[in-house]
Structure formats: C-alpha cells, structure tokens
CSV table of C-alpha atoms in Angstrom, one decimal:
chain,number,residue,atom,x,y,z
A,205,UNK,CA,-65.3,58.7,13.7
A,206,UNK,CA,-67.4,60.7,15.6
A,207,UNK,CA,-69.1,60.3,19.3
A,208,UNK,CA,-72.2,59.7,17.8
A,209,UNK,CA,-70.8,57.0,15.7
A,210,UNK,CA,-69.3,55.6,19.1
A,211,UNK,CA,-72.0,55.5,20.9
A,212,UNK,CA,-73.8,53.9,18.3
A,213,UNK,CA,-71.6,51.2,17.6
A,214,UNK,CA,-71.3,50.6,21.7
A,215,UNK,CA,-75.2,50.6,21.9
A,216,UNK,CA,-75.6,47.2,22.7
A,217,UNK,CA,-72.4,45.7,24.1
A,218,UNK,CA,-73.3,45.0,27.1
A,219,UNK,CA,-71.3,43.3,30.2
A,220,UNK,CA,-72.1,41.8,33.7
A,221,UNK,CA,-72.2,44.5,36.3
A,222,UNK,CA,-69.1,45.0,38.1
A,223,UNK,CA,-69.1,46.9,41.4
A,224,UNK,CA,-65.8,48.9,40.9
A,225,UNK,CA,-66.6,50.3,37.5
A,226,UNK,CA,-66.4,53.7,37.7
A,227,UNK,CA,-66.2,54.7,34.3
A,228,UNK,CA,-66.2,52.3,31.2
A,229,UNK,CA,-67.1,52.5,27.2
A,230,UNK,CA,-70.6,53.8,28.5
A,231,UNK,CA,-69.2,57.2,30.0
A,232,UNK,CA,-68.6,59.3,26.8
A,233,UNK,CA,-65.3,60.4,28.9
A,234,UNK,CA,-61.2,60.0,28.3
A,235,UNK,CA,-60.6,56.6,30.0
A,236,UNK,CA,-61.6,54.0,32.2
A,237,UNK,CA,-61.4,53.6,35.7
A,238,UNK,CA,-61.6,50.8,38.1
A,239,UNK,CA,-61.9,50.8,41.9
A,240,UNK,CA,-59.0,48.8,43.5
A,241,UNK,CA,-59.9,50.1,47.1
A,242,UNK,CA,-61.1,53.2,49.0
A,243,UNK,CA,-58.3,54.9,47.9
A,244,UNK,CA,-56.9,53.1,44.5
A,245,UNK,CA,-58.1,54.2,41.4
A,246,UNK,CA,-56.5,51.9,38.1
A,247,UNK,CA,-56.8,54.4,35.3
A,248,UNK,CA,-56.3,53.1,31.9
A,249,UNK,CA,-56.9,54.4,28.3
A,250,UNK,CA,-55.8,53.5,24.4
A,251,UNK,CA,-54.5,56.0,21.7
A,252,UNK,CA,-52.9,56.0,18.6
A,253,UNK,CA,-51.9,58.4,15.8
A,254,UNK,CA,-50.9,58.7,12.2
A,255,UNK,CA,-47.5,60.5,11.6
A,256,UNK,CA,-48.6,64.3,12.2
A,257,UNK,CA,-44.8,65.7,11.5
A,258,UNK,CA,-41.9,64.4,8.8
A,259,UNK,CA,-39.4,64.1,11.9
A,260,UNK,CA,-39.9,60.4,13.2
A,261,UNK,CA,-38.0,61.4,16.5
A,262,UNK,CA,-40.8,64.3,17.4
A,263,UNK,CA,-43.7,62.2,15.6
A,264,UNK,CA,-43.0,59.4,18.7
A,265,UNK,CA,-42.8,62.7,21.5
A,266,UNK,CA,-45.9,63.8,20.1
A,267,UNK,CA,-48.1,60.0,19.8
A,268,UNK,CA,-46.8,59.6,23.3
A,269,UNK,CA,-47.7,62.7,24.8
A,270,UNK,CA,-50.8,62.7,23.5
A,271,UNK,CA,-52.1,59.2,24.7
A,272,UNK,CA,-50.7,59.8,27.9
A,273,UNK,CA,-53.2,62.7,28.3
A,274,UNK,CA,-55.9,61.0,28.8
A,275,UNK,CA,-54.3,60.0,31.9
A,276,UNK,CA,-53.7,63.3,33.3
A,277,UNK,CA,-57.1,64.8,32.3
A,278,UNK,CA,-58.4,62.1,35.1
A,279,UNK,CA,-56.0,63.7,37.8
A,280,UNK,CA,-54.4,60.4,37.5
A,281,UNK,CA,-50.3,59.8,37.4
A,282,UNK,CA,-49.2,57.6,34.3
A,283,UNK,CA,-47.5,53.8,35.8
A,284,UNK,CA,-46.9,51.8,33.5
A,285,UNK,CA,-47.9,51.2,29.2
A,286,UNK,CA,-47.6,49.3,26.5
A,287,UNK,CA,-46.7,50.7,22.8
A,288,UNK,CA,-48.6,50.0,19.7
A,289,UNK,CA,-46.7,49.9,16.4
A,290,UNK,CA,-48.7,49.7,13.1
A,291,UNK,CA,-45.8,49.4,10.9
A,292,UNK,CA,-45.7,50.6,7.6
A,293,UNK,CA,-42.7,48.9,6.0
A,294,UNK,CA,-43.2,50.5,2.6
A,295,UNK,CA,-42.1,54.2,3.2
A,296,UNK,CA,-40.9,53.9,7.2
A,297,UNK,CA,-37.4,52.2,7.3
A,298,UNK,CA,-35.9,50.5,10.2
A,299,UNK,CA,-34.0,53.3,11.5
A,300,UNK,CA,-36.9,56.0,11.5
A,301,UNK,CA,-39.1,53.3,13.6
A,302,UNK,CA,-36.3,53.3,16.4
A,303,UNK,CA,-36.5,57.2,16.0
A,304,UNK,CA,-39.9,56.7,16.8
A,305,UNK,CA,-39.8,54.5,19.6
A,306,UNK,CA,-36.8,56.5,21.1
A,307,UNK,CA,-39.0,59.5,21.4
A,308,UNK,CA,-41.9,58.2,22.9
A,309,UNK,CA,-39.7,56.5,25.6
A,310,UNK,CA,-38.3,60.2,25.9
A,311,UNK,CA,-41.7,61.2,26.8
A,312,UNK,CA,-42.4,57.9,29.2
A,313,UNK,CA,-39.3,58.7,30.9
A,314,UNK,CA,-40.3,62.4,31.3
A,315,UNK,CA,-43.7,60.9,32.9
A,316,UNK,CA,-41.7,58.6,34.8
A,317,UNK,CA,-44.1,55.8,33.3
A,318,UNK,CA,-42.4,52.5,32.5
A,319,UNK,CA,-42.5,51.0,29.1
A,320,UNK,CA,-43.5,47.0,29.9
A,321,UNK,CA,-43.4,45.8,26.2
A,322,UNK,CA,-45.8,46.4,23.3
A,323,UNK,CA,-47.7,45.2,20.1
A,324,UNK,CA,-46.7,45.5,16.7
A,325,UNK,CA,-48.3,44.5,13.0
A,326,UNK,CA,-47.7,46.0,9.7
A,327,UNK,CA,-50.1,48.1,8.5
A,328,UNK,CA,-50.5,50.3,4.7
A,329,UNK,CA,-50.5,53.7,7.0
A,330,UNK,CA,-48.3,54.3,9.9
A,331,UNK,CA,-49.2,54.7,13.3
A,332,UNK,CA,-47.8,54.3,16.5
A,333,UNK,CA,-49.0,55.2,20.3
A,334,UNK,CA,-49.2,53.6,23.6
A,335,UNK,CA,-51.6,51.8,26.3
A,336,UNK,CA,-51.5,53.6,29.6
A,337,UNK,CA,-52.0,52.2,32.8
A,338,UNK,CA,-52.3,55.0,35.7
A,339,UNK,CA,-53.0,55.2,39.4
A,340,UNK,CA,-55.2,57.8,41.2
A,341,UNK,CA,-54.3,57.2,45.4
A,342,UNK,CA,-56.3,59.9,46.7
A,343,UNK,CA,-59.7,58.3,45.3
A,344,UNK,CA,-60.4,61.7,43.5
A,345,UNK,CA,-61.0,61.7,39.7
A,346,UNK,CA,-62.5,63.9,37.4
A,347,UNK,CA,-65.1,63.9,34.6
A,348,UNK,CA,-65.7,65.5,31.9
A,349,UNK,CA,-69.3,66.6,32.1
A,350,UNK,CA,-69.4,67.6,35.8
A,351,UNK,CA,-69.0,71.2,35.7
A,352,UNK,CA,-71.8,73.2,37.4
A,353,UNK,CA,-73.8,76.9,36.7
A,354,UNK,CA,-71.0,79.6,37.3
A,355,UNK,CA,-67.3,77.4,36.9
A,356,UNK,CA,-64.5,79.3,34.8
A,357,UNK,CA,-63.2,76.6,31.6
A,358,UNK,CA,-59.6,77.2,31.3
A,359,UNK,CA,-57.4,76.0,28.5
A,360,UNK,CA,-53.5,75.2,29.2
A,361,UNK,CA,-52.6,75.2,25.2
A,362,UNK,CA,-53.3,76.7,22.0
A,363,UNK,CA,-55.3,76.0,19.4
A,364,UNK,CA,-54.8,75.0,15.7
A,365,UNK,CA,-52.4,72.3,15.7
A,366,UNK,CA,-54.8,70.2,13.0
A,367,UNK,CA,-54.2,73.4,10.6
A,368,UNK,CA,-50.6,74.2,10.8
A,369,UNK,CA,-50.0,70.4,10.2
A,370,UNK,CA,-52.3,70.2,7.2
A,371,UNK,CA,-49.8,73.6,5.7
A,372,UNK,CA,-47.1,71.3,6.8
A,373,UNK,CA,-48.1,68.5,4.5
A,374,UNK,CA,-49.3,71.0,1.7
A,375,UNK,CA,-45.8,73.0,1.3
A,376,UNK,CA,-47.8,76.1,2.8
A,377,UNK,CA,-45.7,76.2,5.8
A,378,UNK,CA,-41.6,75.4,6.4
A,379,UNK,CA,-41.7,72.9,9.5
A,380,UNK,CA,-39.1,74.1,12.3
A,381,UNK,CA,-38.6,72.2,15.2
A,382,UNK,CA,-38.8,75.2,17.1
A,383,UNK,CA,-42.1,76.5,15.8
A,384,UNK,CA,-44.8,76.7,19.1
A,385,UNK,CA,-46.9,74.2,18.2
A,386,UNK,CA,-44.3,71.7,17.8
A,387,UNK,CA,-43.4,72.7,21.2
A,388,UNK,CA,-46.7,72.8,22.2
A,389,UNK,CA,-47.5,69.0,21.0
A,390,UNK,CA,-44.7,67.5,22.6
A,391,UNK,CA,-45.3,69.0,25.8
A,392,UNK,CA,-47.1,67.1,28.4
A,393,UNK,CA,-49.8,67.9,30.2
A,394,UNK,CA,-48.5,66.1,33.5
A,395,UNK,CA,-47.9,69.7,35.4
A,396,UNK,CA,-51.3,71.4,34.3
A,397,UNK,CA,-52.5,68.0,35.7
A,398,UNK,CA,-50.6,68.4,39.0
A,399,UNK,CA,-51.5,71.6,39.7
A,400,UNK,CA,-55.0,71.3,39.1
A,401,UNK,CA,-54.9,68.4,41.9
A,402,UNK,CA,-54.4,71.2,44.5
A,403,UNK,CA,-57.8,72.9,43.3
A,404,UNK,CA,-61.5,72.2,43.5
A,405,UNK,CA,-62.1,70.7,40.0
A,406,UNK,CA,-65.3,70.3,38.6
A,407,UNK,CA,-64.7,68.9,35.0
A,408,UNK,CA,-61.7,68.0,33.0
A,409,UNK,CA,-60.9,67.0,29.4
A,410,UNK,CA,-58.6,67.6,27.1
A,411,UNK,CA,-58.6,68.6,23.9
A,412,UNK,CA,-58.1,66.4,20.8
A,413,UNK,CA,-59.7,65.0,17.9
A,414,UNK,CA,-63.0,66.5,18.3
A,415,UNK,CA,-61.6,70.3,18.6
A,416,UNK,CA,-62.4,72.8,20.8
A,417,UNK,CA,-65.7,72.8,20.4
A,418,UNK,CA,-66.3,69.2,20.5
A,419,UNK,CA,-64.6,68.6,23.3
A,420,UNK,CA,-66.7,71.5,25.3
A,421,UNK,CA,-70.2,70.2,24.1
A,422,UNK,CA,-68.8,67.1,26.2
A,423,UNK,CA,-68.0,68.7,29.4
A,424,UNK,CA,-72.4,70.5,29.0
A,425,UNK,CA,-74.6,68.7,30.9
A,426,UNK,CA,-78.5,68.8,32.1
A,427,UNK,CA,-78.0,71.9,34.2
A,428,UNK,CA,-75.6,74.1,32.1
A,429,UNK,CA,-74.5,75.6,28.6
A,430,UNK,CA,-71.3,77.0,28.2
A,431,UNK,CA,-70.1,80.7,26.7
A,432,UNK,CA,-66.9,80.6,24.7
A,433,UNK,CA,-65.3,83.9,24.8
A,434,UNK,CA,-63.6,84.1,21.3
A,435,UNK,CA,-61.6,86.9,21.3
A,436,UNK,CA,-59.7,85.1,25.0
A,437,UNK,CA,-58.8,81.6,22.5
A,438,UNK,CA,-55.5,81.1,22.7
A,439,UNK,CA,-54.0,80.4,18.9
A,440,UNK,CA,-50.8,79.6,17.5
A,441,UNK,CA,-49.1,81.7,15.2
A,442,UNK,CA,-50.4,82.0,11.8
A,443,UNK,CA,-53.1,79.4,12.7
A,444,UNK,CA,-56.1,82.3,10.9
A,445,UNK,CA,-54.4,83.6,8.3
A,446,UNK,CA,-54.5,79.4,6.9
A,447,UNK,CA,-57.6,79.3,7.6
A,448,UNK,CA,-58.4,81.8,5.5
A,449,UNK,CA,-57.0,80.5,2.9
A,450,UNK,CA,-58.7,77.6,3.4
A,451,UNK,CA,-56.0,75.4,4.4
A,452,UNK,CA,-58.3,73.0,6.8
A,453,UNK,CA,-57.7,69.5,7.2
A,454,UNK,CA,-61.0,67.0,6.5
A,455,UNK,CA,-61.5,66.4,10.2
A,456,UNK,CA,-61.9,69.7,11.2
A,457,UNK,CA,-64.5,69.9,8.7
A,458,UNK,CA,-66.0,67.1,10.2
A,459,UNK,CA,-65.7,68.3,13.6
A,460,UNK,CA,-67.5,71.3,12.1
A,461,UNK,CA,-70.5,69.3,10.2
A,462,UNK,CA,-71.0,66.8,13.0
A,463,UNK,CA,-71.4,69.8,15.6
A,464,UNK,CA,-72.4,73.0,14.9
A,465,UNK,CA,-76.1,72.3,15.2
A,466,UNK,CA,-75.2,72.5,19.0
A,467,UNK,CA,-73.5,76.0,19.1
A,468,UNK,CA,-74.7,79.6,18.5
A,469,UNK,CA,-71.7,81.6,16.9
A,470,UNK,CA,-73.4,85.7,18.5
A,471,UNK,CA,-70.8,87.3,16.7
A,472,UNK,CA,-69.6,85.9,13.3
A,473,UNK,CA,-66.9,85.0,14.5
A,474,UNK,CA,-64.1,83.2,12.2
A,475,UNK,CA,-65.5,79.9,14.1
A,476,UNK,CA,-63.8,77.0,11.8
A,477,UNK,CA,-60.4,77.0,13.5
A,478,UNK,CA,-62.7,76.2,16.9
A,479,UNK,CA,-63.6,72.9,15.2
A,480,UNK,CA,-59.9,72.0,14.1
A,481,UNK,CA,-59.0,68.5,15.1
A,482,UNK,CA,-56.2,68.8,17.8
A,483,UNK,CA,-53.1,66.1,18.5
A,484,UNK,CA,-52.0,66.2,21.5
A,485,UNK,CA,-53.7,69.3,22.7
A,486,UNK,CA,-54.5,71.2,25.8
A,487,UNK,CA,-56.9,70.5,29.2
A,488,UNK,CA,-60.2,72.2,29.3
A,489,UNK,CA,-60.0,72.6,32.9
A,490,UNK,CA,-63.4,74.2,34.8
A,491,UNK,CA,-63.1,75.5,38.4
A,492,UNK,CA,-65.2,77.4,40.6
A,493,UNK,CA,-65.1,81.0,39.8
A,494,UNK,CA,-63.9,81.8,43.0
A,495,UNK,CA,-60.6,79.7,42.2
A,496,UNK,CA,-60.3,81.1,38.6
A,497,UNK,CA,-57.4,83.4,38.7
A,498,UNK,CA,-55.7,81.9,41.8
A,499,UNK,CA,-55.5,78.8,39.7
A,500,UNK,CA,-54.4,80.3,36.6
A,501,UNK,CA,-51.7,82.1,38.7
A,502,UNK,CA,-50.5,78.7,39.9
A,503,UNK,CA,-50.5,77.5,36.4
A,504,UNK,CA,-48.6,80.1,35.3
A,505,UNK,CA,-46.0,79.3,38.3
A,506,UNK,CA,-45.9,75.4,37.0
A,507,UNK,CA,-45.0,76.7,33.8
A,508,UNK,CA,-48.1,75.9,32.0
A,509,UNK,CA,-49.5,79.8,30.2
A,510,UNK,CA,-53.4,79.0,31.1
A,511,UNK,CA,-56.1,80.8,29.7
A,512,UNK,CA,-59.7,81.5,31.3
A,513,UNK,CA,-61.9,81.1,28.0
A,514,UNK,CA,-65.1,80.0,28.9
A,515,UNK,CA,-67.9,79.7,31.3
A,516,UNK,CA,-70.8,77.9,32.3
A,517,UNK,CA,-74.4,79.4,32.4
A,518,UNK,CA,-77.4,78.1,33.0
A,519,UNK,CA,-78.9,75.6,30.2
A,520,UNK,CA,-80.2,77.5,27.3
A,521,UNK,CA,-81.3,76.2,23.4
A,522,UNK,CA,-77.6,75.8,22.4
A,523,UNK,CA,-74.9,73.9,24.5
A,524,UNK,CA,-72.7,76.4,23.0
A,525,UNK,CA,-72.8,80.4,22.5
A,526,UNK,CA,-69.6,81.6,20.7
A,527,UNK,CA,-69.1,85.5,22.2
C-alpha cells in the first residue's frame, strides 16, 4: 500500500481537536507524537513484517529493529512496547516462534526498551513486530519534510536489502548469516539516532518500504527539491549485478510505478535498485551544510559508516533529480 492509498483511505477520519497533538495519521511522517509537558514528548508507532530470512532467530532481530526505527528517526529513545504475533501455525512450529520472540527481545534489550506483553492471532502468512512507546525529554523532535534550501541528506546504511532477499527466496543467492545486509538489518539505528541529537537537524526518516526514493520525495517540501548523487549510494554487495538480472521483488516495482513521475533520472542511471523496498533500513538524515562532514565524522566515531548522498536545492519541476 502506497502513501497515496493512505492518505486516501485517512481522508475523512476525522477526531476532536486535541491541543497536544503534534503529529497524528494526518502528518505523512514515521509516528505519532503527543505533548505530555514542555519537555515530554510520548512517541509512539506500529510495525510489522512478513518473514524476510529462513532463520526465525534473525527474522525476530530484524521485525524488531525495524519497528523500533521509527522511534529513533523522531530523536526519540524507545520505553516500553508491545509485540504483535500473526501466527501461522501451518508451516511455523512452536519452537521457531520462541526463536522468534527470543530475538526480538535480543533487540529490545539492546534498546533497553521493555517488553510489557503483546497480541497474538493466527494468521495464513506470518508476521510478527512490535508497538513502541518512546519518550523525547528535551522537547526536540524531528520531521520528515523539514529540511530547508542548502541541507546535506545523509544515509547511515546501504541499499538493496528488498533485492538480496528476493535472490534469497529464489535460490539465486546462498543466505550467510554473516553476509552485510543481514548485519545491516539487524542493526539498530539507536546510535545514528544519538548522535544526530548532538547536531542541528532539519529532517529525518528512515528508510523502508517505500525505498530510497520514496522516502526522499517525503522529506521535499514547498521550498525545496532534492539532488541524489548516484554514484555516492551506498549498496550492498552484489545488490546490481541482481538487478540486472532482473531479480526485483514486486514492491520495488511498485515503489518504482507509484513514483517515478516525481523524479528526473539526468544520467541514465541504473535507477530501479533506488526504488527497492527496504526492511529495516537506514536514516535519511539532512543537516545544514555547514555540519555535514563534522557530523559524518561523528557518525563514523559511533560506529555508524554514514554517507553524504543528497542535497537540497531550490524547488524545481521534479522533487527529485537523480545525478
């Protein structure tokens, strides 16, 4: 389902007005947010996934990690959350749901985010993921579509995880624990999220179901378009050579369909794997251009490899100009 789709469908809900909304269903943004005090921010957001690895144990680390980065694309810390289990008893045996369960604790834990309870229901497809409840104390949070003429977009993980799990399923690639994206998808994006709290963010998002180029189109707003410097993507290993032959999942496709009226690829570049739907992917983080490298350079020190790979320009016909 697309944002258009969304917005559709959430057209005409409407609710009373409550003073300390900051952000509900109506913000085309990560999470909700309600005002507690001056200070206190209550954070919360939803997400779930269908088994994107054979390996129950990493399929929990990765559901978990990626609905808790909602959280931390807010500048928020994760408190407390609930899972949600869709069960499917047919082909998922007791034993691989406690796998399951086990790892997304593993990644609570890692969060220090307590697990209160959960929901669970069985279901024809598997899924599993979590309800997050976060806190924001310093009454500083960030959208998505705030960014201004000039900021620096970087991205704190590679792209291409929608592909190399489509070769997975298709025998065109041996899964390996170790492989990077695997790494890459059970990684949480708590430190990026940290260290961006000591720097002058404009927007943040992160990127996931919509792709890299989705997910960008949402951070352009009235005043600003956004270059995307190809050639400075970060992608995993092998991630083009699939692409090539054509080993795309249907979302990505989608992703593709749905938004490349909105984007101006100047060079011919190999633009598809931009559009592939991401689990548990990276923050688009944009900064003042003055910050750019001191903040990548403090990535880099918090472990997280950053890269600068976009900027904002002044509003033009197209939100996006690949370059």
């Amino acid at each position: 389902m697309g944002p258009a789709d969304l917005k559709q469908i959430t057209a005409n809900l409407n609710q009373p007005y409550y003073k300390n909304i900051l952000m509900d269903f109506k913000n085309n943004d990560d999470c909700g947010i309600f005002k507690i005090d001056e200070h206190t921010l209550l954070v919360q957001s939803v997400d779930f996934i269908t088994p994107i690895v054979d390996d129950a144990y990493l399929y929990g680390q990765i559901a978990a990690a990626n609905s808790l980065s909602d959280i931390f694309a807010k500048g928020a810390r994760a408190h407390t959350a609930m899972s949600l289990l869709m069960w499917d008893k047919v082909h998922i045996e007791v034993d691989e749901v406690k796998e399951i369960l086990q790892g997304g604790l593993s990644k609570l834990i890692e969060s220090e985010c307590a697990l209160l309870g959960g929901h669970s229901t069985n279901d024809k497809e598997q899924k599993y993921g979590l309800s997050v409840t976060g806190i924001i104390q310093d009454g500083i949070f960030w959208k998505n579509n705030t960014a201004s003429v000039g900021d620096i977009i970087l991205l704190t993980k590679p792209i291409g995880s929608g592909i190399i799990s489509t070769a997975f399923k298709n025998d065109k690639l041996v899964f390996d624990k170790s492989l990077e994206v695997i790494t890459s998808m059970t990684t949480l994006n708590l430190n990026a999220s940290l260290c961006a709290k000591k720097f002058p963010v404009s927007a943040c998002t992160d990127v996931t179901g919509y792709g890299l180029i989705g997910h960008l189109i949402e951070m352009v707003n009235q005043n600003i378009s956004i270059e995307l410097y190809y050639n400075q993507i970060p992608f995993f290993d092998g991630v083009l050579g699939l692409a090539d032959l054509d080993i795309i999942p249907g979302g990505t496709h989608e992703n593709k369909k749905v938004f490349q009226s909105q984007v101006k690829n100047t060079g011919c570049f190999k633009d598809i794997v931009c559009y592939d739907a991401q689990t548990s992917g990276g923050l688009l983080i944009a900064v003042p251009e003055k910050n750019a490298f001191e903040f990548k350079n403090a990535l880099s020190n918090s472990g997280v490899q950053a890269h600068i790979i976009a900027k904002c320009i002044p509003k033009k016909e197209y939100k996006i100009y690949i370059c």
